[in-house]
GROMACS .gro file of C-alpha atoms in nm:
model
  349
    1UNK     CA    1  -2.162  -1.425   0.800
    2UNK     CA    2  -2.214  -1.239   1.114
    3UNK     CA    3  -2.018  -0.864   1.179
    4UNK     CA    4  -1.764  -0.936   1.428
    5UNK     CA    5  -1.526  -0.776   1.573
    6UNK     CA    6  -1.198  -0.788   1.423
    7UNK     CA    7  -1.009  -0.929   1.699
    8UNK     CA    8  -1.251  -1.163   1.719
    9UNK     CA    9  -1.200  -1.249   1.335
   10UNK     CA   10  -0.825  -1.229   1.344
   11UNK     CA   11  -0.868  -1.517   1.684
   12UNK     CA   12  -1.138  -1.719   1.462
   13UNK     CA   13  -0.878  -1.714   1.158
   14UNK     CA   14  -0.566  -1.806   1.369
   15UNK     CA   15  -0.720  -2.059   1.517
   16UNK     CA   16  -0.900  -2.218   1.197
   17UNK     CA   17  -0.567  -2.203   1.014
   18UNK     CA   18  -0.388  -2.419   1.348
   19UNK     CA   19  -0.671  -2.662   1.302
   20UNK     CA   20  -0.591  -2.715   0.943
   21UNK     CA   21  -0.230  -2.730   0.963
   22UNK     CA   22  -0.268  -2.995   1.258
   23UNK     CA   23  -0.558  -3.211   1.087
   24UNK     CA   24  -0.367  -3.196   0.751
   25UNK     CA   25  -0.037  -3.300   0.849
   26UNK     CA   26  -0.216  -3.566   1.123
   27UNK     CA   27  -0.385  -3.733   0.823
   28UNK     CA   28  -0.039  -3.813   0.703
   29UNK     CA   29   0.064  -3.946   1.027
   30UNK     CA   30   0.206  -3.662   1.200
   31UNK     CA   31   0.182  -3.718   1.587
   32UNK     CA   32   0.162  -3.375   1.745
   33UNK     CA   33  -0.137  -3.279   1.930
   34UNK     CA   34  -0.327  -2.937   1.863
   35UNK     CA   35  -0.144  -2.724   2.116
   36UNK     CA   36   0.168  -2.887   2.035
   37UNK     CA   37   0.126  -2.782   1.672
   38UNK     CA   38   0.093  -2.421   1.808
   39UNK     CA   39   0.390  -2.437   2.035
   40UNK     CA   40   0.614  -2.594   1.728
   41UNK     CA   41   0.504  -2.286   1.478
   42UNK     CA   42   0.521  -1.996   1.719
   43UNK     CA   43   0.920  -2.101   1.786
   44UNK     CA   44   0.945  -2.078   1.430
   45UNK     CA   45   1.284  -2.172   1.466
   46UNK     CA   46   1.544  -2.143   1.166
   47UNK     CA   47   1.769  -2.432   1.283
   48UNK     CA   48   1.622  -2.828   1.194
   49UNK     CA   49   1.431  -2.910   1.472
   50UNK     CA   50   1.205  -3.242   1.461
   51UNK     CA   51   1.101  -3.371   1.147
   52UNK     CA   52   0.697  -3.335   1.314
   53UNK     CA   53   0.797  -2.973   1.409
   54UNK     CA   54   0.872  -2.907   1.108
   55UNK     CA   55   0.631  -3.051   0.921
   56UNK     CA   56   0.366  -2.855   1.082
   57UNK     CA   57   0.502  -2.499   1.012
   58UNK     CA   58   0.596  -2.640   0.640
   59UNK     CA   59   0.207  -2.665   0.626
   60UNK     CA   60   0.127  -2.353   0.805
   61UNK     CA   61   0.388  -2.149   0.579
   62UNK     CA   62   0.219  -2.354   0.300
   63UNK     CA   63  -0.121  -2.177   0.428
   64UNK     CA   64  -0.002  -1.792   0.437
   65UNK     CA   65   0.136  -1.844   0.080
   66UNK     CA   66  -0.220  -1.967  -0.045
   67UNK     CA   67  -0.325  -1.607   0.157
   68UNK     CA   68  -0.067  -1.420   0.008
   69UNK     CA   69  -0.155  -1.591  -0.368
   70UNK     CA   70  -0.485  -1.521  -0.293
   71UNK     CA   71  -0.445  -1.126  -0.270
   72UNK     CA   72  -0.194  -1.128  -0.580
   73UNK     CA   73  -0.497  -1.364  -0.813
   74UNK     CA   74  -0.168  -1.571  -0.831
   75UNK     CA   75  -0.343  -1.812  -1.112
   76UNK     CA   76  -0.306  -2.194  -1.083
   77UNK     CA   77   0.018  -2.336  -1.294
   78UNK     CA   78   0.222  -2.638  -1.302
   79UNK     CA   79   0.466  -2.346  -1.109
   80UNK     CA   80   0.210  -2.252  -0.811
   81UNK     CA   81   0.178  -2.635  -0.788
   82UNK     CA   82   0.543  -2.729  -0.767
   83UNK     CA   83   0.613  -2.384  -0.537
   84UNK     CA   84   0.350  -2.484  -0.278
   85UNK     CA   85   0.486  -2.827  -0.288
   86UNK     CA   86   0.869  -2.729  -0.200
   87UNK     CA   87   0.690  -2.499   0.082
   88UNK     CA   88   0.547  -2.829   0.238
   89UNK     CA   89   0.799  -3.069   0.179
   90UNK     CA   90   1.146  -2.832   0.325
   91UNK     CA   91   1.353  -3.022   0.486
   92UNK     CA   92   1.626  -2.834   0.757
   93UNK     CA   93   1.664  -2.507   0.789
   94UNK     CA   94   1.374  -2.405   0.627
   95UNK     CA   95   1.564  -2.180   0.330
   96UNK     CA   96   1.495  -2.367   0.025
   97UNK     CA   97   1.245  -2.157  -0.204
   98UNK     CA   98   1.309  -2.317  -0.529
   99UNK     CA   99   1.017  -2.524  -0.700
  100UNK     CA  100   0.978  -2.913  -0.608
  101UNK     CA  101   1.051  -3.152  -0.936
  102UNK     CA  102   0.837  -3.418  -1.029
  103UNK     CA  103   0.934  -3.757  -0.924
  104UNK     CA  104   1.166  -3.966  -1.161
  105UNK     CA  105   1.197  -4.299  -1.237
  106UNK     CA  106   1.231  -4.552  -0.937
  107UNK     CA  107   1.546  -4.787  -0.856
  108UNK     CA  108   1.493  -5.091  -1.069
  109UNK     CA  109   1.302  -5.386  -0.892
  110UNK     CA  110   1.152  -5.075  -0.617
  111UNK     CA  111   0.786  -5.033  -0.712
  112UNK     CA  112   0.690  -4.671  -0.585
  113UNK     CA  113   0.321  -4.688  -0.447
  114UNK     CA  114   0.130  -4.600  -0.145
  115UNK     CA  115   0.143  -4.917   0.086
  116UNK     CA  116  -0.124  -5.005   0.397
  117UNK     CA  117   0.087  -4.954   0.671
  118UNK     CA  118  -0.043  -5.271   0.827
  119UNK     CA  119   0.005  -5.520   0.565
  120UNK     CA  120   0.241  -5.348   0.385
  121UNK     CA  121   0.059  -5.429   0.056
  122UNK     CA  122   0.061  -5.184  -0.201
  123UNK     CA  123  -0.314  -4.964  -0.200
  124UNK     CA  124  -0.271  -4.730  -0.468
  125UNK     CA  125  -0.003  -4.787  -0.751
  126UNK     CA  126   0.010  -4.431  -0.923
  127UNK     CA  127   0.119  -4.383  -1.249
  128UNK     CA  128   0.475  -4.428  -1.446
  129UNK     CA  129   0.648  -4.159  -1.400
  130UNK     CA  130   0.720  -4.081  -1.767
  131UNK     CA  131   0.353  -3.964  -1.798
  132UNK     CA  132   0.339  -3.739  -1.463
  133UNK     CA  133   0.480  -3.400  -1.680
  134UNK     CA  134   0.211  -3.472  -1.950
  135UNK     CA  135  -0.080  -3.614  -1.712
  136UNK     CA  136  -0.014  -3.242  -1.461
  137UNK     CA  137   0.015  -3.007  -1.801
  138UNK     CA  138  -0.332  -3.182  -1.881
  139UNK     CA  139  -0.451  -3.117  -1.508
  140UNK     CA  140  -0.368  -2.767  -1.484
  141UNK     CA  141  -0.498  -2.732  -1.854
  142UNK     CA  142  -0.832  -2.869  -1.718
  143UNK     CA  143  -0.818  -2.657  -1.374
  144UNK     CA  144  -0.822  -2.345  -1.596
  145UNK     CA  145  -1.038  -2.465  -1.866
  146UNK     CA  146  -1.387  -2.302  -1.857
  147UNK     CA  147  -1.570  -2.623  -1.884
  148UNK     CA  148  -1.434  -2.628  -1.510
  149UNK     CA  149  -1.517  -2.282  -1.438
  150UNK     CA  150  -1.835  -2.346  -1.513
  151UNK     CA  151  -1.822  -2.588  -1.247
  152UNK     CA  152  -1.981  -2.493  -0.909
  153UNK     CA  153  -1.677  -2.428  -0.697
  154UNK     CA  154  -1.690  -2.701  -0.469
  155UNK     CA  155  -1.709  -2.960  -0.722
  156UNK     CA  156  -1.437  -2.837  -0.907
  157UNK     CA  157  -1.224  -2.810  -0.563
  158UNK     CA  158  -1.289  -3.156  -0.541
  159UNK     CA  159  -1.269  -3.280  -0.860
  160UNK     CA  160  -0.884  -3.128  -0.874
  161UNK     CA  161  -0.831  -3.275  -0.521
  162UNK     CA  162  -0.902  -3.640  -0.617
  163UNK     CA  163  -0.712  -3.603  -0.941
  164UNK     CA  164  -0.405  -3.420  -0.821
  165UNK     CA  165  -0.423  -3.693  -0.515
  166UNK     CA  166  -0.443  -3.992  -0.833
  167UNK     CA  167  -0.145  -3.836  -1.028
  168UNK     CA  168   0.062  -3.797  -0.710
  169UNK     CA  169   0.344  -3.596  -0.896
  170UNK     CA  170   0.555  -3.599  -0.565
  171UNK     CA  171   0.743  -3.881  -0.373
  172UNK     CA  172   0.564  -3.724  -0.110
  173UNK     CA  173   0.306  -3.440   0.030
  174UNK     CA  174   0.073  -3.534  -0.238
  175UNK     CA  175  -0.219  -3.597  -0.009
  176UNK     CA  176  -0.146  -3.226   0.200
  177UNK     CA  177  -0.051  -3.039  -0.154
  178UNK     CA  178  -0.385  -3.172  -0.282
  179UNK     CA  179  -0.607  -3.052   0.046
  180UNK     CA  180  -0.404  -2.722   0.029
  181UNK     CA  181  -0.479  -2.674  -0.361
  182UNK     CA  182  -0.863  -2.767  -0.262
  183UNK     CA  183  -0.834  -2.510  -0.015
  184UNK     CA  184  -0.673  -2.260  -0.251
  185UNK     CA  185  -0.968  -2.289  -0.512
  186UNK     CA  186  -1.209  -2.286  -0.263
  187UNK     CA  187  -1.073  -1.959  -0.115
  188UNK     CA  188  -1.033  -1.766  -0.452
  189UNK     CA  189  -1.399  -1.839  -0.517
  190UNK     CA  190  -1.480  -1.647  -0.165
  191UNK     CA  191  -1.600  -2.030  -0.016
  192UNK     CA  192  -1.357  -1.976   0.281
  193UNK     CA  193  -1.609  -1.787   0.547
  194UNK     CA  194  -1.293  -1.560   0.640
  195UNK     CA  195  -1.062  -1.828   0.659
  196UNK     CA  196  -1.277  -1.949   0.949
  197UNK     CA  197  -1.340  -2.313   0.828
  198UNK     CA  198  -1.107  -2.589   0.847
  199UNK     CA  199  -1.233  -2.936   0.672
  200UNK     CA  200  -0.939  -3.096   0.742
  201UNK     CA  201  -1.065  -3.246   1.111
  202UNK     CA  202  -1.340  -3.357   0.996
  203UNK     CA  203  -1.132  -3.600   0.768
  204UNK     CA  204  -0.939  -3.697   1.040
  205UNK     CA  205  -1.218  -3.802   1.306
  206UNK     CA  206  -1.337  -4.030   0.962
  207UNK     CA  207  -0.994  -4.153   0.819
  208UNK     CA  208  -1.124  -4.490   0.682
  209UNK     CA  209  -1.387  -4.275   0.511
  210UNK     CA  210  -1.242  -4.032   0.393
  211UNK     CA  211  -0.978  -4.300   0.228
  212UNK     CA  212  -1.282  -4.551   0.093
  213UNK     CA  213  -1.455  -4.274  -0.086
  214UNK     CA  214  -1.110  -4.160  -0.229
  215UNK     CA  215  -1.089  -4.548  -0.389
  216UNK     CA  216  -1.425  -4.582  -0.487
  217UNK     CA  217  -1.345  -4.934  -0.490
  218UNK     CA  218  -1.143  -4.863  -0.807
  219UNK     CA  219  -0.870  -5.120  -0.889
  220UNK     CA  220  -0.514  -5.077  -0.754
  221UNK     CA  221  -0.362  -4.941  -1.024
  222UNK     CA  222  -0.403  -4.617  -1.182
  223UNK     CA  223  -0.397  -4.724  -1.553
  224UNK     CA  224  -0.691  -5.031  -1.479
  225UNK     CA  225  -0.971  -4.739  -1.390
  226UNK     CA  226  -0.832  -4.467  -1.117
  227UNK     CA  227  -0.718  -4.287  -1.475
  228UNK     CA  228  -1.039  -4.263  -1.558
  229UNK     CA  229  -1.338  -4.352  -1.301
  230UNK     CA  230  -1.713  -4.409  -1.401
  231UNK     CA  231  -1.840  -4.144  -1.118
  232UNK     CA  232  -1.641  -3.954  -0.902
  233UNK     CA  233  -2.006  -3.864  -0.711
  234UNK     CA  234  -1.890  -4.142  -0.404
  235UNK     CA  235  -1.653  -3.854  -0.356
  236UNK     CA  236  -1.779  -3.541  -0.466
  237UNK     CA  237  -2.074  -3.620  -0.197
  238UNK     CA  238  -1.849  -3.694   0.041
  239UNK     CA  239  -1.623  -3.352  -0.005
  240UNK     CA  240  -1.896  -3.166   0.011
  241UNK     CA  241  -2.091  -3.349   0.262
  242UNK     CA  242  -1.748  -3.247   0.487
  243UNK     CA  243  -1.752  -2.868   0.374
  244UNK     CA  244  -2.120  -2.879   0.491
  245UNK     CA  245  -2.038  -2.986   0.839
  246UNK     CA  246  -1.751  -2.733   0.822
  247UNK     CA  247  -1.963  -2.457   0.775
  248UNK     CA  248  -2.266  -2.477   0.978
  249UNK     CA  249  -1.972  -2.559   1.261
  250UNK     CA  250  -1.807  -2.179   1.144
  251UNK     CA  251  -2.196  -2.051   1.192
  252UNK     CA  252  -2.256  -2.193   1.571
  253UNK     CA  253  -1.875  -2.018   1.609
  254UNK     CA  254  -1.971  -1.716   1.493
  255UNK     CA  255  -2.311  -1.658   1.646
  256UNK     CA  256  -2.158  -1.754   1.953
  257UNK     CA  257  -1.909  -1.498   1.939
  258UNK     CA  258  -2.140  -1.254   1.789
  259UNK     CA  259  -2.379  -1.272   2.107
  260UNK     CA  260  -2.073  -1.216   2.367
  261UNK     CA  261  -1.950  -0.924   2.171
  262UNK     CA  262  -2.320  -0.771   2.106
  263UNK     CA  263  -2.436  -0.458   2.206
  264UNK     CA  264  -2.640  -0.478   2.559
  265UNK     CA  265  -2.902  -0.195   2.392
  266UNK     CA  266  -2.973  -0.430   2.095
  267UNK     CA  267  -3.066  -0.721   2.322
  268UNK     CA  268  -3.334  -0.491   2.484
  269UNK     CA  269  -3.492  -0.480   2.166
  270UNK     CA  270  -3.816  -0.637   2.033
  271UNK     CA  271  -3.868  -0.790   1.734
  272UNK     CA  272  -4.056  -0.485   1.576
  273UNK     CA  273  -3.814  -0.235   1.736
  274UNK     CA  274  -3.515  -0.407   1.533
  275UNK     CA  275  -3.691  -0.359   1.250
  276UNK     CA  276  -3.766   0.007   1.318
  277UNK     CA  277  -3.450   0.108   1.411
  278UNK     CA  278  -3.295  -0.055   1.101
  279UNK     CA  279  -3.504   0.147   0.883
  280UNK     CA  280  -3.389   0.467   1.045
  281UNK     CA  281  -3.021   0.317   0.988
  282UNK     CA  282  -3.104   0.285   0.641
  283UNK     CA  283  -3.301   0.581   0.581
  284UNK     CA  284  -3.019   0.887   0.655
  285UNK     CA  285  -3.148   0.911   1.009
  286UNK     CA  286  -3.552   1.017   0.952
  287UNK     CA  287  -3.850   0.800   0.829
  288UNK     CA  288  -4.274   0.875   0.818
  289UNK     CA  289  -4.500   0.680   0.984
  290UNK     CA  290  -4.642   0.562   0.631
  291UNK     CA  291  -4.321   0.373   0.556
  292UNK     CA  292  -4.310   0.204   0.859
  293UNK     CA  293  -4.661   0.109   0.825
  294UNK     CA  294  -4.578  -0.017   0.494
  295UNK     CA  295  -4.257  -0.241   0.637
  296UNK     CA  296  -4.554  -0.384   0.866
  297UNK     CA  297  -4.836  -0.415   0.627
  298UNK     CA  298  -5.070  -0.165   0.910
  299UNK     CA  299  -5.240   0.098   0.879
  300UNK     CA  300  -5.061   0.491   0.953
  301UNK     CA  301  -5.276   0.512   1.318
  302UNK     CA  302  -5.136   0.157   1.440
  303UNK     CA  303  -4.748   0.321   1.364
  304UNK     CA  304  -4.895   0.624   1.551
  305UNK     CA  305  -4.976   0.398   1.855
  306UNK     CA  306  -4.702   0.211   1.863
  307UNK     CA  307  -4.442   0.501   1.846
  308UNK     CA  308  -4.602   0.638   2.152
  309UNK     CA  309  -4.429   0.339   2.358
  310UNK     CA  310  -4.137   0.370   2.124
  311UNK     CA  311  -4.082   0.688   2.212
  312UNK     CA  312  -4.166   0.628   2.579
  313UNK     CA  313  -3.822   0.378   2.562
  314UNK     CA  314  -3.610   0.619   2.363
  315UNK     CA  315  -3.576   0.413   2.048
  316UNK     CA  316  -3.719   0.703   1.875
  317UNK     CA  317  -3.778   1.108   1.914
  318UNK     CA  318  -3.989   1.289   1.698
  319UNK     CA  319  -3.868   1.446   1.417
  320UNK     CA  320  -4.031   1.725   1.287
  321UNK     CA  321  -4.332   1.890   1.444
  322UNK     CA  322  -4.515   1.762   1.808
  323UNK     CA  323  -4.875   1.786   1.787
  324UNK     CA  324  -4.887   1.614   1.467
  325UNK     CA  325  -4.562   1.394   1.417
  326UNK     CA  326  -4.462   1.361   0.994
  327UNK     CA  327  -4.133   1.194   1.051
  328UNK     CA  328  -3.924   1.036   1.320
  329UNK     CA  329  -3.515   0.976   1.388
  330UNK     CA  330  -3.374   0.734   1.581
  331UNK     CA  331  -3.343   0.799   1.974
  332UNK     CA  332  -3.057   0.991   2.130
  333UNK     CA  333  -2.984   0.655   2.353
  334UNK     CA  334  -2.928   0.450   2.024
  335UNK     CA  335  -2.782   0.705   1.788
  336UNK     CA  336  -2.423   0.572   1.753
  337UNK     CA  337  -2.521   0.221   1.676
  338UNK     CA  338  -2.510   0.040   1.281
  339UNK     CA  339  -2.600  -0.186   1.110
  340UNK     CA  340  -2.317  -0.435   1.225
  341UNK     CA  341  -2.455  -0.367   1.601
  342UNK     CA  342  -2.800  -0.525   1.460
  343UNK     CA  343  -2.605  -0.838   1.293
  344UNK     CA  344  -2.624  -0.701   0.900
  345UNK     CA  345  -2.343  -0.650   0.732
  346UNK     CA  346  -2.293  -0.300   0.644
  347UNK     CA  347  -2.246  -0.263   0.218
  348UNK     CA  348  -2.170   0.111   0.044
  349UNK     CA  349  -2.541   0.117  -0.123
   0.00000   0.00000   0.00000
């Protein structure tokens, strides 16, 4: 990731974390547009508002407790679960804190499912829920279990989304608890660029995709083969296919912003001059001609020529003697710049 400047990450960050609160809650059929998203969570109003409004800052408060958990290594539990659940599912005022239950038993002859909202036929029938409690304590179990660990991170994000999503613990906010619990696993494994990246619109501009690879073309009900798929890969590719476009779109971001925000002197610079005055960033300020000649693969008398037009723009000043040059520093012009002005990221080594 590219040094930038902290307003500019602080921007990038707000705005990522908009874009995932809009696309999330969109997904489930929220109709607010982007910028009304923003207007509905900077009222942040304490009295009930519309249910839209405040589903949208339900998701975005959802999001700063995932940052906040992040910073405490809050571990996964059945708890974390049901607490970011009752964060995205308040209703009113806003004030309830306590964990969300599990859903109970259904009203006899009322078959609880997730229904096309065109034919009103049921899509997904999840399971009973007298096996939720044991079917999440096994979840979590597995989540922690170092079989997943040794997971790469993404699949294992992906893995718990799909099977969180399957279980569907909740009446509802299953499909935004799961995408936030992705995102949470994602972001303690430092696969969040920042914060900067926001999947969620990319499932959004490919709904009926992102639902077929969640099916799989798996039978309707859990307990005939969603309990237990063949190959979750139709899925896994997909997920990660998505965090791929979401990250080369937070590197196009970022080098954008980097160029507005770079310094005028280091766009002067040639190729070989970058690399010179990097060394003398790296090097307490001094460096021979033999170790730049050995960065180059030439011979001592090349450096020697070439430092004459170095010098000549300032990038340089000799050293230590005149007539016969043993080491140079870094021009007065270009002393107060690092290695964040040249786009590397600056470490304590």
């Amino acid at each position: 990731m590219l040094p930038l400047p902290k307003d500019i990450e602080k921007e990038l960050r707000k705005e990522a974390k908009l874009k995932m609160t809009h696309y999330s809650t969109r997904i489930e059929g929220n109709p607010l547009g982007l910028e009304e998203v923003s207007e509905a969570i900077m009222k942040n109003r304490d009295r009930q508002g519309l249910k839209a409004e405040q589903e949208v800052r339900n998701y975005w408060n959802a999001l700063s407790f995932l940052s906040t958990s992040r910073r405490l290594k809050i571990p996964i539990s059945e708890d974390f679960i049901k607490r970011l659940h009752s964060i995205i599912e308040v209703r009113g005022s806003g004030r309830r804190t306590e964990e969300s239950e599990y859903r109970g038993p259904t009203r006899p002859g009322v078959l609880f499912a997730v229904y096309d909202s065109v034919t009103g036929q049921p899509e997904y029938i999840p399971p009973e829920a007298n096996d939720v409690p044991q079917l999440m304590k096994s979840f979590v179990a597995w989540v922690n279990s170092d079989d997943a660990r040794d997971l790469p991170a993404p699949i294992r994000a992906g893995i718990a989304a799909y099977q969180l999503l399957t279980i569907h613990p909740f009446y509802d906010g299953n499909g935004r608890t799961a995408r936030a619990l992705a995102t949470y696993i994602l972001s303690i494994e430092g696969y969040d660029l920042k914060g900067f990246n926001s999947m969620e619109e990319y499932y959004v501009s490919d709904l009926q995709g992102y639902y077929t690879k969640l099916q799989m073309n798996l039978p309707v009900l859990y307990y005939d083969g969603r309990n237990n798929p063949p190959d979750l890969a139709p899925w896994l590719e997909y997920f990660v296919l998505i965090m791929e476009k979401a990250f080369q779109k937070v590197a196009r971001i970022a080098q954008n912003k980097y160029k507005q925000h770079i310094d005028p002197r280091v766009n002067k610079l040639e190729p070989r001059e970058l690399i010179v005055v990097k060394l003398l960033l790296t090097k307490n300020g001094e460096i021979t001609p033999k170790e730049i000649a050995g960065e180059f693969n030439v011979v001592t008398r090349t450096i020697t020529e070439w430092a004459k037009e170095w010098i000549r723009k300032g990038i340089i000043e000799p050293a230590s003697g005149t007539e016969r040059i043993r080491t140079y520093k870094i021009g007065r012009a270009y002393s107060d710049l690092t290695l964040s002005d040249l786009g590397y990221v600056e470490t304590d080594q």
